[in-house]
Amino acid sequence: MPVPNDNSRPPAAWCYSGNQIRRWRTLANVSREALAAAANYAPETISSMERGVRMPSPRLLDIADELCGAQGMLSAAKEYVRRERYSARAVDFIEREREATSLWTYEVALVPGLLQTRAYAKALIDNRIPPLDEETVEERVTARMERQTILTARKPPVGLSFVLYEAVLRSQLVDEEQLQRLLEASRLRNVVLQVLPFEKAFANALEGPMVLLEGPDHDRCAFMEGGLASEFSADPGVVSRVTERLSMIRTRALDPDETARLIERMVGWRE
């Protein structure tokens, strides 16, 4: 049965908390502009939080609570919105990732989240249009780092296979620390890391990132991400196509030893 694919649906905690901010603000006769000035946000940012499009920040909830006389009712929401530390598009995927027994990942432009350094993750999350507020950036960076426990903390270990298009490594965002992080991860017994060289790429390998997840009951789901939309599906036809494409990419990629030597040379070049 296909996994519901509704990328536009914000987390319920965001929607409810934002709705309550708007209701309390209206009851207290506090304008959106006044709340924005008190919280040092743009009115458009307040509007997006009230609509649930953006996570209501803990700071805004406290300021709105005091300004609107909510007697702790708005501040109490902080416990719940902090749990939603992923974008709406990522929530279903993260839940499946937590239960996975194996993951195959292919990335065409970015280092996979499970292999990112904190500095790399922050650079990506903080460089968005429209920009996220600082609290949301820190929440998401911390959440991304916590996801990486899947590499070493699970027993039995999760089987992890990563293939990176060579362009990922050539990005200016990838510094020596990030290269060393890739080498470190590649040495783990449950991790296979490969690079698809420029000269071995083919059209389907340039269409975007893909992840294949297998759960404890051997059920498989496929996740494909684009700039404006993502598809997360357990449909056998979709899973089969993603499996075939990932298998083709892996056969054209450098083997793990060749990949390690390539990354080691890149570290040497940057020293």
Coordinates of C-alpha atoms in Angstrom, one line a residue:
M1 CA 0.0 0.0 0.0
P2 CA 1.5 3.4 -1.0
V3 CA 2.7 5.6 1.8
P4 CA 0.7 8.8 1.9
N5 CA 2.5 11.5 0.0
D6 CA 1.4 14.9 1.2
N7 CA 4.4 17.2 1.3
S8 CA 2.3 20.3 1.9
R9 CA 0.9 19.0 5.3
P10 CA 2.7 20.8 8.2
P11 CA 3.1 18.9 11.5
A12 CA 0.0 19.0 13.6
A13 CA 1.8 20.6 16.6
W14 CA 2.8 23.6 14.4
C15 CA -0.7 24.1 13.1
Y16 CA -2.4 23.9 16.5
S17 CA 0.2 26.1 18.2
G18 CA 0.1 28.7 15.5
N19 CA -3.7 28.7 15.6
Q20 CA -3.6 29.3 19.3
I21 CA -1.2 32.2 18.9
R22 CA -3.6 33.8 16.5
R23 CA -6.6 33.2 18.7
W24 CA -5.0 34.6 21.9
R25 CA -3.6 37.5 19.9
T26 CA -7.0 38.3 18.6
L27 CA -8.7 38.0 22.0
A28 CA -6.0 40.3 23.5
N29 CA -6.4 42.8 20.7
V30 CA -2.7 42.5 19.8
S31 CA -1.9 43.2 16.2
R32 CA 0.4 40.9 14.3
E33 CA 2.8 43.9 13.8
A34 CA 2.9 44.5 17.5
L35 CA 3.8 40.8 18.2
A36 CA 6.3 40.9 15.5
A37 CA 8.0 44.0 16.9
A38 CA 8.1 42.5 20.4
A39 CA 9.6 39.3 19.2
N40 CA 11.9 40.9 16.7
Y41 CA 10.4 39.0 13.7
A42 CA 9.0 40.2 10.5
P43 CA 5.1 40.3 10.4
E44 CA 5.3 37.8 7.5
T45 CA 7.2 35.4 9.7
I46 CA 4.5 35.7 12.4
S47 CA 1.9 35.0 9.8
S48 CA 3.7 31.8 8.6
M49 CA 4.0 30.6 12.2
E50 CA 0.3 31.2 12.8
R51 CA -0.6 29.3 9.7
G52 CA 1.6 26.4 10.7
V53 CA 3.8 26.7 7.7
R54 CA 6.8 27.5 10.0
M55 CA 7.5 26.1 13.4
P56 CA 6.4 28.6 16.2
S57 CA 9.7 29.2 17.9
P58 CA 10.0 28.8 21.7
R59 CA 10.9 32.4 22.0
L60 CA 7.8 33.6 20.1
L61 CA 5.6 31.4 22.2
D62 CA 6.9 32.9 25.4
I63 CA 6.6 36.5 24.2
A64 CA 3.1 35.9 22.8
D65 CA 2.1 34.3 26.1
E66 CA 3.2 37.3 28.1
L67 CA 1.9 39.9 25.6
C68 CA -1.5 38.3 25.2
G69 CA -2.0 37.3 28.8
A70 CA -2.3 33.6 28.0
Q71 CA -1.2 32.6 31.5
G72 CA 1.2 29.9 30.4
M73 CA -1.2 28.3 27.8
L74 CA 1.0 29.3 24.8
S75 CA 4.4 28.7 26.6
A76 CA 3.2 25.2 27.3
A77 CA 3.3 24.4 23.6
K78 CA 7.1 24.6 23.6
E79 CA 7.3 21.0 24.7
Y80 CA 5.4 19.8 21.7
V81 CA 6.7 22.0 18.9
R82 CA 10.3 21.1 19.9
R83 CA 9.5 17.5 19.1
E84 CA 8.8 18.4 15.5
R85 CA 12.4 19.1 14.6
Y86 CA 12.1 18.1 11.0
S87 CA 10.6 19.8 8.0
A88 CA 7.1 18.6 7.1
R89 CA 8.5 16.8 4.0
A90 CA 10.9 14.8 6.1
V91 CA 8.7 13.6 9.0
D92 CA 7.4 10.3 7.4
F93 CA 10.9 9.5 6.1
I94 CA 12.5 10.0 9.5
E95 CA 10.0 7.7 11.2
R96 CA 10.8 4.9 8.7
E97 CA 14.5 5.5 9.0
R98 CA 14.4 4.9 12.8
E99 CA 12.9 1.5 12.2
A100 CA 15.0 0.5 9.2
T101 CA 17.3 -2.6 9.2
S102 CA 19.0 -1.4 6.0
L103 CA 19.3 1.7 3.9
W104 CA 20.6 2.3 0.4
T105 CA 21.3 5.9 -0.3
Y106 CA 22.3 7.8 -3.5
E107 CA 23.1 11.5 -3.4
V108 CA 23.7 13.6 -6.5
A109 CA 24.5 17.0 -4.9
L110 CA 24.8 16.9 -1.1
V111 CA 26.5 14.8 1.5
P112 CA 23.8 12.5 3.0
G113 CA 22.5 13.8 6.4
L114 CA 23.8 10.6 8.1
L115 CA 27.3 11.5 7.1
Q116 CA 27.4 15.3 7.5
T117 CA 29.6 17.2 9.9
R118 CA 27.8 19.7 12.2
A119 CA 29.4 22.6 10.3
Y120 CA 28.2 21.2 6.9
A121 CA 24.7 20.6 8.2
K122 CA 24.5 24.1 9.6
A123 CA 25.7 25.7 6.4
L124 CA 22.9 23.9 4.5
I125 CA 20.1 24.5 6.9
D126 CA 21.0 28.1 7.6
N127 CA 21.3 29.0 3.9
R128 CA 17.6 28.9 2.9
I129 CA 15.2 31.3 1.2
P130 CA 13.2 32.4 3.1
P131 CA 15.7 32.0 6.0
L132 CA 14.8 30.1 9.1
D133 CA 15.1 31.7 12.5
E134 CA 18.2 30.8 14.6
E135 CA 16.3 28.6 17.0
T136 CA 14.8 26.5 14.2
V137 CA 18.3 26.2 12.6
E138 CA 19.8 24.9 15.8
E139 CA 16.9 22.5 16.4
R140 CA 17.3 21.0 13.0
V141 CA 21.1 20.8 13.1
T142 CA 20.9 19.0 16.5
A143 CA 18.2 16.7 15.2
R144 CA 20.3 15.8 12.2
M145 CA 23.3 15.0 14.3
E146 CA 21.2 12.8 16.6
R147 CA 20.0 10.8 13.5
Q148 CA 23.6 9.7 13.0
T149 CA 23.4 7.4 16.0
I150 CA 22.0 4.9 13.5
L151 CA 25.6 4.3 12.3
T152 CA 26.9 2.8 15.5
A153 CA 24.2 2.6 18.2
R154 CA 21.8 0.1 16.9
K155 CA 22.1 -3.6 17.7
P156 CA 22.1 -5.5 15.4
P157 CA 23.8 -2.9 13.3
V158 CA 21.9 -1.3 10.4
G159 CA 23.3 -2.1 7.0
L160 CA 24.1 1.2 5.3
S161 CA 25.2 1.7 1.7
F162 CA 26.0 5.2 0.3
V163 CA 26.8 6.2 -3.2
L164 CA 27.8 9.8 -3.8
Y165 CA 28.1 11.4 -7.2
E166 CA 31.5 12.9 -7.6
A167 CA 30.1 16.4 -7.7
V168 CA 29.1 16.0 -4.0
L169 CA 32.8 15.8 -3.1
R170 CA 33.8 18.7 -5.4
S171 CA 31.4 21.2 -3.7
Q172 CA 33.0 24.2 -1.9
L173 CA 31.0 23.2 1.2
V174 CA 33.0 20.0 1.5
D175 CA 36.1 20.9 3.5
E176 CA 38.8 18.6 5.0
E177 CA 36.7 17.9 8.1
Q178 CA 33.9 16.7 6.0
L179 CA 36.2 14.5 3.9
Q180 CA 37.7 13.0 7.1
R181 CA 34.2 12.3 8.3
L182 CA 33.4 10.4 5.2
L183 CA 36.6 8.3 5.6
E184 CA 35.8 7.7 9.3
A185 CA 32.2 6.4 8.4
S186 CA 33.5 4.3 5.6
R187 CA 35.7 2.3 8.0
L188 CA 32.6 1.1 10.0
R189 CA 31.8 -2.6 9.4
N190 CA 28.2 -1.9 8.6
V191 CA 28.9 1.0 6.2
V192 CA 29.7 0.8 2.4
L193 CA 30.7 4.1 0.8
Q194 CA 31.2 4.5 -3.0
V195 CA 31.6 7.4 -5.4
L196 CA 30.1 7.5 -8.8
P197 CA 32.8 9.3 -11.0
F198 CA 31.8 11.9 -13.5
E199 CA 32.8 9.7 -16.4
K200 CA 30.6 6.8 -15.3
A201 CA 27.4 8.8 -14.8
F202 CA 24.3 8.2 -16.9
A203 CA 21.1 10.2 -17.4
N204 CA 19.0 8.5 -14.7
A205 CA 21.8 9.0 -12.1
L206 CA 21.5 12.8 -12.5
E207 CA 17.8 13.0 -11.8
G208 CA 18.0 13.3 -8.0
P209 CA 18.7 11.6 -4.7
M210 CA 17.1 8.3 -3.8
V211 CA 16.9 6.1 -0.7
L212 CA 15.7 2.6 -0.3
L213 CA 14.7 1.5 3.2
E214 CA 14.0 -2.0 4.4
G215 CA 12.1 -2.5 7.7
P216 CA 12.1 -5.3 10.3
D217 CA 9.4 -7.2 8.4
H218 CA 11.5 -7.0 5.2
D219 CA 9.1 -4.4 3.8
R220 CA 10.7 -1.9 1.5
C221 CA 10.0 1.8 0.9
A222 CA 11.5 4.2 -1.6
F223 CA 12.1 7.9 -1.1
M224 CA 13.0 10.3 -3.9
E225 CA 13.5 14.0 -3.3
G226 CA 13.3 16.9 -5.6
G227 CA 13.6 20.7 -5.1
L228 CA 9.9 21.3 -4.6
A229 CA 8.4 17.8 -4.0
S230 CA 9.3 14.4 -2.6
E231 CA 7.8 11.0 -3.2
F232 CA 7.8 8.4 -0.4
S233 CA 6.2 5.2 -1.4
A234 CA 5.9 1.5 -0.6
D235 CA 4.2 0.7 -4.0
P236 CA 6.0 -2.4 -5.4
G237 CA 6.4 -0.8 -8.8
V238 CA 8.1 2.3 -7.4
V239 CA 10.3 0.3 -5.1
S240 CA 11.3 -2.0 -8.0
R241 CA 12.3 0.9 -10.2
V242 CA 14.3 2.6 -7.5
T243 CA 16.0 -0.7 -6.6
E244 CA 16.9 -1.3 -10.3
R245 CA 18.3 2.3 -10.6
L246 CA 20.3 2.1 -7.4
S247 CA 21.7 -1.3 -8.4
M248 CA 22.9 0.2 -11.7
I249 CA 24.5 3.2 -10.0
R250 CA 26.3 0.9 -7.6
T251 CA 27.7 -1.2 -10.4
R252 CA 29.2 1.8 -12.1
A253 CA 30.6 3.4 -8.9
L254 CA 34.1 3.0 -7.6
D255 CA 34.4 0.1 -5.2
P256 CA 34.9 1.0 -1.5
D257 CA 38.7 0.8 -1.5
E258 CA 39.0 2.9 -4.7
T259 CA 36.5 5.4 -3.1
A260 CA 38.7 5.6 0.1
R261 CA 41.8 6.3 -2.0
L262 CA 40.0 9.0 -4.0
I263 CA 38.9 10.8 -0.8
E264 CA 42.3 10.4 0.8
R265 CA 43.9 12.1 -2.3
M266 CA 41.4 14.9 -2.0
V267 CA 42.3 15.4 1.7
G268 CA 46.0 15.6 0.6
W269 CA 45.2 18.2 -2.1
R270 CA 43.4 20.4 0.4
E271 CA 46.2 20.3 3.0

